[in-house]
Amino acid sequence: MVHLEQRPRPRRNRKSEAIREACRETTVGPQHFIYPLFVHEGDADIPIASMPGCARLSPRSLLAEVERARAVGVRMIALFPAIDEALKDPHGKESYNPDGLVPRTVATLKSRWPDVMVVTDVALDPYSSDGHDGIVAPDGRILNDETVAVLCRQAVAQARAGADVVAPSDMMDGRVGAIRDALDAEGFTEVSILAYTAKYASAFYGPFRDALDSAPRHGDKKTYQMDPANAREALRELMLDEDEGADMVMVKPAGAYLDVIARVRDATTLPVAAYQVSGEYAMLKAAAERGWLDERRAVLECLTAIRRAGADVVLTYYARQVAQWLTGA
Ligand code: PBG
């Protein structure tokens, strides 16, 4: 037998759950989660086939789900509306209707639970008859500055309804600064901006687009969302969003972009968020349903990895479920 007695033995720090817990570098809890929820105008919930456990919720069910989440410590939610086709147009005008689904829902949520932080998505895709995040020119180009003007109106309408955080997910250039100016000009200096800083043109958004019927009718999103091959470019987007006044920055998707999360974490003093997107959720659910993965262990491992990579905040469709697991509820 070899003599190892004098040698370092990392296993000593793993010998009991008490020691492991004391030495644990990363924690995951409900306080870290933002819970994305889908809402629509109907009276019934419409389950989303590719996202088991998620549905387009009626306004009433949405309130019930927020209550359940809040009861287990999830106090930040992100709202995504499914908009009636009849209200969609090429300019996404419904996006800044003060009586639209999102402003009404925000107002109800905030009057019921002032302590719940409501994050609203700023982008045109749910409202656009073209299914793009921006306005589409006749030749198919996505018009940047014209879009930013609409996004500013959308953000102000959301702030006026009581949104705590507006989250531009559109990837137009210059939108963070323009939205900051628009909010400040209307007196909404306390409304935060969570910028989708490094949002990649990802295949993992598929189930979300099914959920909202928001897939682009023509073309793809590659002229505004980032190329999955690029990481340095994320740092350039980060510099710009910081300069323009972002309060938090986001990397999206999360699981396949842990290196980007880590680089962004190292390059900024701002809080970093990461979005475990619909496709990541769908993969975990599908494998768990077949009995191919232990759902709890796999999900907690993924969320821990996202936190370990450097995310302070994690957007996840698992938020309420995980909080229940963790609290034994
Ligand atoms: C659109 C938006 C998307 C998601 C959040 N906001 C889809 C897209 O960019 O096509 C995706 C979220 C997910 O897949 O869970 N502004």
PDB file of N, CA and C in Angstrom, residues 173-181 184 193 195 197 234-249 267-270:
ATOM      1  N   ASP A 173     -30.246  48.322 -30.381  1.00  0.00           N
ATOM      2  CA  ASP A 173     -29.142  49.148 -29.875  1.00  0.00           C
ATOM      3  C   ASP A 173     -29.696  50.403 -29.209  1.00  0.00           C
ATOM      4  N   GLY A 174     -29.095  50.777 -28.096  1.00  0.00           N
ATOM      5  CA  GLY A 174     -29.404  52.058 -27.467  1.00  0.00           C
ATOM      6  C   GLY A 174     -30.694  52.088 -26.667  1.00  0.00           C
ATOM      7  N   ARG A 175     -31.342  50.955 -26.529  1.00  0.00           N
ATOM      8  CA  ARG A 175     -32.678  51.027 -25.890  1.00  0.00           C
ATOM      9  C   ARG A 175     -32.588  51.264 -24.395  1.00  0.00           C
ATOM     10  N   VAL A 176     -31.535  50.782 -23.741  1.00  0.00           N
ATOM     11  CA  VAL A 176     -31.475  50.958 -22.294  1.00  0.00           C
ATOM     12  C   VAL A 176     -31.402  52.447 -21.941  1.00  0.00           C
ATOM     13  N   GLY A 177     -30.529  53.173 -22.620  1.00  0.00           N
ATOM     14  CA  GLY A 177     -30.399  54.608 -22.351  1.00  0.00           C
ATOM     15  C   GLY A 177     -31.672  55.364 -22.685  1.00  0.00           C
ATOM     16  N   ALA A 178     -32.272  55.015 -23.806  1.00  0.00           N
ATOM     17  CA  ALA A 178     -33.495  55.709 -24.219  1.00  0.00           C
ATOM     18  C   ALA A 178     -34.626  55.442 -23.230  1.00  0.00           C
ATOM     19  N   ILE A 179     -34.729  54.201 -22.774  1.00  0.00           N
ATOM     20  CA  ILE A 179     -35.785  53.866 -21.805  1.00  0.00           C
ATOM     21  C   ILE A 179     -35.513  54.572 -20.473  1.00  0.00           C
ATOM     22  N   ARG A 180     -34.233  54.619 -20.070  1.00  0.00           N
ATOM     23  CA  ARG A 180     -33.896  55.329 -18.817  1.00  0.00           C
ATOM     24  C   ARG A 180     -34.340  56.795 -18.916  1.00  0.00           C
ATOM     25  N   ASP A 181     -34.017  57.434 -20.018  1.00  0.00           N
ATOM     26  CA  ASP A 181     -34.400  58.843 -20.204  1.00  0.00           C
ATOM     27  C   ASP A 181     -35.917  58.994 -20.187  1.00  0.00           C
ATOM     28  N   ASP A 184     -37.244  58.550 -16.635  1.00  0.00           N
ATOM     29  CA  ASP A 184     -36.883  59.678 -15.779  1.00  0.00           C
ATOM     30  C   ASP A 184     -37.704  60.916 -16.140  1.00  0.00           C
ATOM     31  N   ILE A 193     -34.113  49.085 -14.415  1.00  0.00           N
ATOM     32  CA  ILE A 193     -33.981  48.427 -15.723  1.00  0.00           C
ATOM     33  C   ILE A 193     -33.119  47.171 -15.580  1.00  0.00           C
ATOM     34  N   ALA A 195     -31.582  44.741 -17.903  1.00  0.00           N
ATOM     35  CA  ALA A 195     -31.302  44.648 -19.341  1.00  0.00           C
ATOM     36  C   ALA A 195     -30.998  43.212 -19.738  1.00  0.00           C
ATOM     37  N   THR A 197     -28.841  41.767 -21.541  1.00  0.00           N
ATOM     38  CA  THR A 197     -27.590  42.298 -22.084  1.00  0.00           C
ATOM     39  C   THR A 197     -27.016  41.385 -23.151  1.00  0.00           C
ATOM     40  N   ALA A 234     -20.419  39.795 -25.716  1.00  0.00           N
ATOM     41  CA  ALA A 234     -21.278  39.974 -24.539  1.00  0.00           C
ATOM     42  C   ALA A 234     -20.701  41.072 -23.653  1.00  0.00           C
ATOM     43  N   LEU A 235     -19.364  41.157 -23.594  1.00  0.00           N
ATOM     44  CA  LEU A 235     -18.732  42.174 -22.754  1.00  0.00           C
ATOM     45  C   LEU A 235     -18.916  43.565 -23.351  1.00  0.00           C
ATOM     46  N   ARG A 236     -18.978  43.608 -24.665  1.00  0.00           N
ATOM     47  CA  ARG A 236     -19.239  44.891 -25.323  1.00  0.00           C
ATOM     48  C   ARG A 236     -20.672  45.350 -25.036  1.00  0.00           C
ATOM     49  N   GLU A 237     -21.612  44.435 -25.138  1.00  0.00           N
ATOM     50  CA  GLU A 237     -22.998  44.760 -24.789  1.00  0.00           C
ATOM     51  C   GLU A 237     -23.091  45.189 -23.322  1.00  0.00           C
ATOM     52  N   LEU A 238     -22.319  44.513 -22.473  1.00  0.00           N
ATOM     53  CA  LEU A 238     -22.314  44.844 -21.050  1.00  0.00           C
ATOM     54  C   LEU A 238     -21.847  46.281 -20.819  1.00  0.00           C
ATOM     55  N   MET A 239     -20.730  46.654 -21.476  1.00  0.00           N
ATOM     56  CA  MET A 239     -20.204  48.021 -21.310  1.00  0.00           C
ATOM     57  C   MET A 239     -21.258  49.053 -21.694  1.00  0.00           C
ATOM     58  N   LEU A 240     -21.920  48.786 -22.816  1.00  0.00           N
ATOM     59  CA  LEU A 240     -22.918  49.742 -23.302  1.00  0.00           C
ATOM     60  C   LEU A 240     -24.103  49.825 -22.339  1.00  0.00           C
ATOM     61  N   ASP A 241     -24.600  48.668 -21.909  1.00  0.00           N
ATOM     62  CA  ASP A 241     -25.763  48.684 -21.007  1.00  0.00           C
ATOM     63  C   ASP A 241     -25.413  49.363 -19.681  1.00  0.00           C
ATOM     64  N   GLU A 242     -24.200  49.144 -19.206  1.00  0.00           N
ATOM     65  CA  GLU A 242     -23.777  49.821 -17.971  1.00  0.00           C
ATOM     66  C   GLU A 242     -23.759  51.333 -18.181  1.00  0.00           C
ATOM     67  N   ASP A 243     -23.145  51.756 -19.279  1.00  0.00           N
ATOM     68  CA  ASP A 243     -23.067  53.192 -19.582  1.00  0.00           C
ATOM     69  C   ASP A 243     -24.447  53.805 -19.713  1.00  0.00           C
ATOM     70  N   GLU A 244     -25.368  53.033 -20.280  1.00  0.00           N
ATOM     71  CA  GLU A 244     -26.702  53.572 -20.547  1.00  0.00           C
ATOM     72  C   GLU A 244     -27.591  53.558 -19.311  1.00  0.00           C
ATOM     73  N   GLY A 245     -27.106  52.912 -18.233  1.00  0.00           N
ATOM     74  CA  GLY A 245     -27.853  53.010 -16.979  1.00  0.00           C
ATOM     75  C   GLY A 245     -28.605  51.770 -16.552  1.00  0.00           C
ATOM     76  N   ALA A 246     -28.207  50.603 -17.035  1.00  0.00           N
ATOM     77  CA  ALA A 246     -28.859  49.368 -16.561  1.00  0.00           C
ATOM     78  C   ALA A 246     -28.594  49.185 -15.064  1.00  0.00           C
ATOM     79  N   ASP A 247     -29.588  48.684 -14.350  1.00  0.00           N
ATOM     80  CA  ASP A 247     -29.430  48.393 -12.923  1.00  0.00           C
ATOM     81  C   ASP A 247     -28.998  46.956 -12.683  1.00  0.00           C
ATOM     82  N   MET A 248     -29.373  46.095 -13.605  1.00  0.00           N
ATOM     83  CA  MET A 248     -28.995  44.680 -13.561  1.00  0.00           C
ATOM     84  C   MET A 248     -28.808  44.237 -14.997  1.00  0.00           C
ATOM     85  N   VAL A 249     -27.933  43.269 -15.190  1.00  0.00           N
ATOM     86  CA  VAL A 249     -27.697  42.778 -16.546  1.00  0.00           C
ATOM     87  C   VAL A 249     -27.995  41.287 -16.601  1.00  0.00           C
ATOM     88  N   ALA A 267     -16.691  41.061 -15.030  1.00  0.00           N
ATOM     89  CA  ALA A 267     -16.482  42.352 -15.686  1.00  0.00           C
ATOM     90  C   ALA A 267     -17.381  43.460 -15.150  1.00  0.00           C
ATOM     91  N   THR A 268     -18.281  43.140 -14.228  1.00  0.00           N
ATOM     92  CA  THR A 268     -19.194  44.181 -13.758  1.00  0.00           C
ATOM     93  C   THR A 268     -19.383  44.106 -12.248  1.00  0.00           C
ATOM     94  N   THR A 269     -19.720  45.257 -11.670  1.00  0.00           N
ATOM     95  CA  THR A 269     -20.111  45.257 -10.259  1.00  0.00           C
ATOM     96  C   THR A 269     -21.625  45.213 -10.113  1.00  0.00           C
ATOM     97  N   LEU A 270     -22.331  45.263 -11.227  1.00  0.00           N
ATOM     98  CA  LEU A 270     -23.792  45.195 -11.162  1.00  0.00           C
ATOM     99  C   LEU A 270     -24.250  43.771 -10.838  1.00  0.00           C
TER     100      LEU A 270
END
